[in-house]
Amino acid sequence: MLRGDRVGLRARYEEDVPVLRRELFNDVVHFSRAHGSPWRPLGSDAGDPLLTEGEPSPQLVKFSVVELTGGALAGMATLWGIDEHNRSAHIGVGLLPSARGRGYGTDVVAVLCHYAFVVRGLRRLQIETLADNTAMRRSAERNGFVREGLTRSSAWALGAFHDQVLFGLLADDWAARGPAAPGAPGSSNAANSSNAVGSPDAHGTETRAAGA
């Protein structure tokens, strides 16, 4: 498990699937704002590639987010669009309604940064999110991400076009912040990784980071 200050990132377990389906993927508003594809209902088939691990993929790693105290499922996180040649990737975060507004999103992003830069040796991370997603923007900024641009009317969600904000973070800038930087995992998290399993997504990965 990858451990942050308050949450851990582990492999996706079968028992996670019904909760994620019910509280994230069958939530039309959340899905429409977090994904770059139209919402569709998901049935009870646990093999749906949007939710399960499937076969390993070099471009995608799926995690379930759990609370370190008690181990309750708190959401999901992804490192997607992994480009081994250019050593870059994108971050996606989706928290259950009960886990929002508790600072978990900032911790999840911090742990994903550790995994990407230290474990995977990547050079650059990127986050795209709707311009009005204050929680995700705050989580990105607290972890040192720099706002690099805005794409106007680039995301269709819930009957309207929305602007998207692009954030980027380089490994050197992340390392210069040090382990005690706000939002970064504590030193107890270093090299604390296991069960990070990649998976394909036949319907496409998240293209926007969800609420944090």
CSV table of C-alpha atoms in Angstrom, one decimal:
chain,number,residue,atom,x,y,z
A,1,MET,CA,0.0,0.0,0.0
A,2,LEU,CA,1.1,3.6,-0.7
A,3,ARG,CA,0.5,5.6,2.5
A,4,GLY,CA,-0.1,9.3,2.9
A,5,ASP,CA,-0.8,11.2,6.1
A,6,ARG,CA,-4.5,10.3,6.2
A,7,VAL,CA,-5.3,7.9,3.3
A,8,GLY,CA,-3.7,4.9,1.6
A,9,LEU,CA,-3.8,3.9,-2.0
A,10,ARG,CA,-4.1,0.1,-2.6
A,11,ALA,CA,-5.2,-2.3,-5.4
A,12,ARG,CA,-8.9,-2.3,-6.4
A,13,TYR,CA,-10.6,-5.2,-4.6
A,14,GLU,CA,-13.8,-6.9,-5.7
A,15,GLU,CA,-15.7,-5.7,-2.7
A,16,ASP,CA,-14.9,-2.0,-3.7
A,17,VAL,CA,-16.7,-2.3,-7.0
A,18,PRO,CA,-20.3,-2.1,-5.8
A,19,VAL,CA,-19.6,0.9,-3.7
A,20,LEU,CA,-17.7,2.8,-6.5
A,21,ARG,CA,-20.5,1.9,-9.0
A,22,ARG,CA,-23.2,3.1,-6.7
A,23,GLU,CA,-21.6,6.3,-5.3
A,24,LEU,CA,-19.4,7.5,-8.2
A,25,PHE,CA,-20.2,5.9,-11.5
A,26,ASN,CA,-24.0,5.8,-11.2
A,27,ASP,CA,-23.9,9.5,-10.0
A,28,VAL,CA,-24.8,11.3,-13.2
A,29,VAL,CA,-23.5,14.7,-12.0
A,30,HIS,CA,-20.2,13.4,-10.7
A,31,PHE,CA,-19.5,11.2,-13.7
A,32,SER,CA,-20.4,13.9,-16.2
A,33,ARG,CA,-18.1,16.4,-14.6
A,34,ALA,CA,-15.2,14.0,-14.0
A,35,HIS,CA,-15.1,12.1,-17.4
A,36,GLY,CA,-14.7,13.2,-20.9
A,37,SER,CA,-17.4,10.8,-22.2
A,38,PRO,CA,-21.2,10.6,-21.8
A,39,TRP,CA,-22.6,9.0,-18.7
A,40,ARG,CA,-24.0,5.5,-19.2
A,41,PRO,CA,-25.6,3.2,-16.5
A,42,LEU,CA,-23.4,0.5,-15.2
A,43,GLY,CA,-25.1,-2.8,-14.4
A,44,SER,CA,-24.2,-5.4,-11.8
A,45,ASP,CA,-21.5,-7.0,-14.0
A,46,ALA,CA,-18.4,-6.8,-11.8
A,47,GLY,CA,-16.2,-7.2,-14.9
A,48,ASP,CA,-16.9,-3.7,-16.3
A,49,PRO,CA,-13.5,-2.3,-17.2
A,50,LEU,CA,-14.4,1.1,-15.9
A,51,LEU,CA,-14.4,-0.4,-12.4
A,52,THR,CA,-12.2,-3.5,-12.3
A,53,GLU,CA,-8.5,-4.1,-12.8
A,54,GLY,CA,-8.6,-6.3,-15.9
A,55,GLU,CA,-5.4,-7.0,-17.7
A,56,PRO,CA,-2.3,-4.9,-16.8
A,57,SER,CA,-1.7,-1.9,-19.0
A,58,PRO,CA,1.5,0.2,-19.2
A,59,GLN,CA,-0.6,3.4,-19.6
A,60,LEU,CA,-2.8,3.1,-16.6
A,61,VAL,CA,-2.7,2.3,-12.8
A,62,LYS,CA,-5.9,2.2,-10.8
A,63,PHE,CA,-6.0,2.5,-7.0
A,64,SER,CA,-8.7,2.4,-4.4
A,65,VAL,CA,-8.4,5.1,-1.8
A,66,VAL,CA,-8.9,4.0,1.8
A,67,GLU,CA,-8.8,5.8,5.2
A,68,LEU,CA,-5.7,4.8,7.2
A,69,THR,CA,-7.8,4.8,10.3
A,70,GLY,CA,-10.2,1.9,10.0
A,71,GLY,CA,-9.5,1.1,6.3
A,72,ALA,CA,-12.9,2.4,5.0
A,73,LEU,CA,-13.1,2.9,1.3
A,74,ALA,CA,-12.9,6.6,0.5
A,75,GLY,CA,-12.8,6.7,-3.3
A,76,MET,CA,-10.5,6.0,-6.3
A,77,ALA,CA,-7.4,7.4,-7.9
A,78,THR,CA,-5.6,6.8,-11.2
A,79,LEU,CA,-2.3,7.5,-12.8
A,80,TRP,CA,-3.3,7.5,-16.5
A,81,GLY,CA,-1.9,8.4,-19.9
A,82,ILE,CA,1.5,7.1,-18.7
A,83,ASP,CA,4.1,8.0,-21.4
A,84,GLU,CA,7.3,6.1,-20.6
A,85,HIS,CA,9.2,7.8,-23.5
A,86,ASN,CA,8.4,11.3,-22.3
A,87,ARG,CA,8.2,10.2,-18.7
A,88,SER,CA,4.9,11.9,-18.1
A,89,ALA,CA,1.4,11.0,-16.8
A,90,HIS,CA,-2.0,12.4,-15.7
A,91,ILE,CA,-3.7,12.3,-12.4
A,92,GLY,CA,-7.3,11.4,-11.7
A,93,VAL,CA,-9.1,11.5,-8.3
A,94,GLY,CA,-12.7,10.6,-7.3
A,95,LEU,CA,-13.8,10.6,-3.7
A,96,LEU,CA,-17.0,9.2,-2.3
A,97,PRO,CA,-19.5,11.8,-1.1
A,98,SER,CA,-18.8,10.9,2.6
A,99,ALA,CA,-15.0,11.5,2.1
A,100,ARG,CA,-15.3,14.9,0.5
A,101,GLY,CA,-14.4,18.2,2.3
A,102,ARG,CA,-12.0,16.4,4.7
A,103,GLY,CA,-8.7,17.2,3.0
A,104,TYR,CA,-8.3,13.7,1.6
A,105,GLY,CA,-8.0,15.0,-2.0
A,106,THR,CA,-4.8,16.8,-1.2
A,107,ASP,CA,-3.3,13.8,0.5
A,108,VAL,CA,-4.3,11.5,-2.5
A,109,VAL,CA,-2.5,13.9,-4.9
A,110,ALA,CA,0.5,13.9,-2.7
A,111,VAL,CA,0.7,10.1,-2.6
A,112,LEU,CA,0.2,9.9,-6.4
A,113,CYS,CA,3.1,12.4,-6.8
A,114,HIS,CA,5.3,10.1,-4.7
A,115,TYR,CA,4.4,7.1,-6.7
A,116,ALA,CA,4.9,8.8,-10.0
A,117,PHE,CA,8.2,10.5,-9.3
A,118,VAL,CA,9.9,8.2,-6.8
A,119,VAL,CA,8.5,4.7,-7.7
A,120,ARG,CA,7.9,5.2,-11.4
A,121,GLY,CA,10.7,7.7,-12.2
A,122,LEU,CA,8.5,10.0,-14.2
A,123,ARG,CA,9.4,13.6,-15.0
A,124,ARG,CA,6.1,15.4,-15.3
A,125,LEU,CA,2.6,15.2,-13.9
A,126,GLN,CA,-0.5,16.9,-15.3
A,127,ILE,CA,-4.0,17.6,-14.0
A,128,GLU,CA,-6.9,18.8,-16.0
A,129,THR,CA,-10.0,19.9,-14.2
A,130,LEU,CA,-13.1,22.0,-14.7
A,131,ALA,CA,-12.4,25.7,-13.9
A,132,ASP,CA,-15.1,25.8,-11.2
A,133,ASN,CA,-13.7,22.7,-9.4
A,134,THR,CA,-12.3,24.6,-6.5
A,135,ALA,CA,-11.5,21.5,-4.4
A,136,MET,CA,-9.3,19.9,-7.1
A,137,ARG,CA,-7.6,23.1,-7.9
A,138,ARG,CA,-6.8,23.6,-4.3
A,139,SER,CA,-5.4,20.1,-4.0
A,140,ALA,CA,-3.2,20.6,-7.0
A,141,GLU,CA,-1.8,23.9,-5.8
A,142,ARG,CA,-1.2,22.6,-2.3
A,143,ASN,CA,1.1,20.0,-3.8
A,144,GLY,CA,3.1,22.4,-5.9
A,145,PHE,CA,1.3,22.1,-9.2
A,146,VAL,CA,1.5,25.3,-11.3
A,147,ARG,CA,-1.4,26.6,-13.4
A,148,GLU,CA,-0.1,26.4,-17.0
A,149,GLY,CA,-3.2,27.4,-18.9
A,150,LEU,CA,-6.9,27.5,-19.5
A,151,THR,CA,-8.8,25.9,-22.4
A,152,ARG,CA,-12.0,27.8,-23.0
A,153,SER,CA,-15.3,25.8,-23.5
A,154,SER,CA,-13.3,22.6,-23.9
A,155,ALA,CA,-15.5,20.3,-21.8
A,156,TRP,CA,-19.1,19.4,-22.4
A,157,ALA,CA,-20.9,18.4,-19.1
A,158,LEU,CA,-24.5,18.6,-18.0
A,159,GLY,CA,-25.8,20.6,-21.0
A,160,ALA,CA,-23.2,23.2,-21.2
A,161,PHE,CA,-19.6,23.8,-22.2
A,162,HIS,CA,-17.1,24.5,-19.5
A,163,ASP,CA,-13.6,25.9,-19.3
A,164,GLN,CA,-10.8,23.6,-18.1
A,165,VAL,CA,-7.7,24.5,-16.1
A,166,LEU,CA,-4.4,22.8,-16.8
A,167,PHE,CA,-1.9,22.2,-14.0
A,168,GLY,CA,1.6,20.8,-14.3
A,169,LEU,CA,4.3,19.6,-11.9
A,170,LEU,CA,7.9,18.6,-12.6
A,171,ALA,CA,9.9,16.1,-10.6
A,172,ASP,CA,12.6,18.6,-9.7
A,173,ASP,CA,10.1,21.2,-8.4
A,174,TRP,CA,8.4,18.5,-6.4
A,175,ALA,CA,11.7,17.3,-4.9
A,176,ALA,CA,12.7,20.8,-4.0
A,177,ARG,CA,9.6,21.2,-1.8
A,178,GLY,CA,10.9,18.5,0.5
A,179,PRO,CA,8.9,15.9,2.5
A,180,ALA,CA,7.6,18.4,5.0
A,181,ALA,CA,5.9,20.6,2.3
A,182,PRO,CA,2.2,21.3,2.8
A,183,GLY,CA,0.1,18.4,1.3
A,184,ALA,CA,3.1,16.2,0.8
A,185,PRO,CA,3.2,12.7,2.5
A,186,GLY,CA,5.3,12.6,5.6
A,187,SER,CA,8.7,10.8,5.7
A,188,SER,CA,6.9,7.7,7.1
A,189,ASN,CA,5.4,7.2,3.6
A,190,ALA,CA,8.7,6.9,1.7
A,191,ALA,CA,9.1,3.6,-0.2
A,192,ASN,CA,5.8,2.4,1.4
A,193,SER,CA,4.4,0.8,-1.7
A,194,SER,CA,2.7,-2.4,-2.7
A,195,ASN,CA,-0.3,-3.6,-4.7
A,196,ALA,CA,-0.1,-0.9,-7.3
A,197,VAL,CA,-1.8,-2.7,-10.1
A,198,GLY,CA,-2.2,-1.3,-13.7
A,199,SER,CA,-5.3,-2.0,-15.8
A,200,PRO,CA,-6.7,-1.1,-19.2
A,201,ASP,CA,-9.9,0.9,-19.6
A,202,ALA,CA,-11.8,0.0,-22.7
A,203,HIS,CA,-14.0,3.1,-22.4
A,204,GLY,CA,-11.1,5.5,-22.0
A,205,THR,CA,-9.5,6.9,-18.9
A,206,GLU,CA,-10.6,9.9,-16.8
A,207,THR,CA,-9.8,13.1,-18.7
A,208,ARG,CA,-10.7,15.5,-15.9
A,209,ALA,CA,-9.9,15.3,-12.2
A,210,ALA,CA,-13.0,15.1,-10.1
A,211,GLY,CA,-13.8,16.7,-6.7
A,212,ALA,CA,-11.3,16.3,-4.0
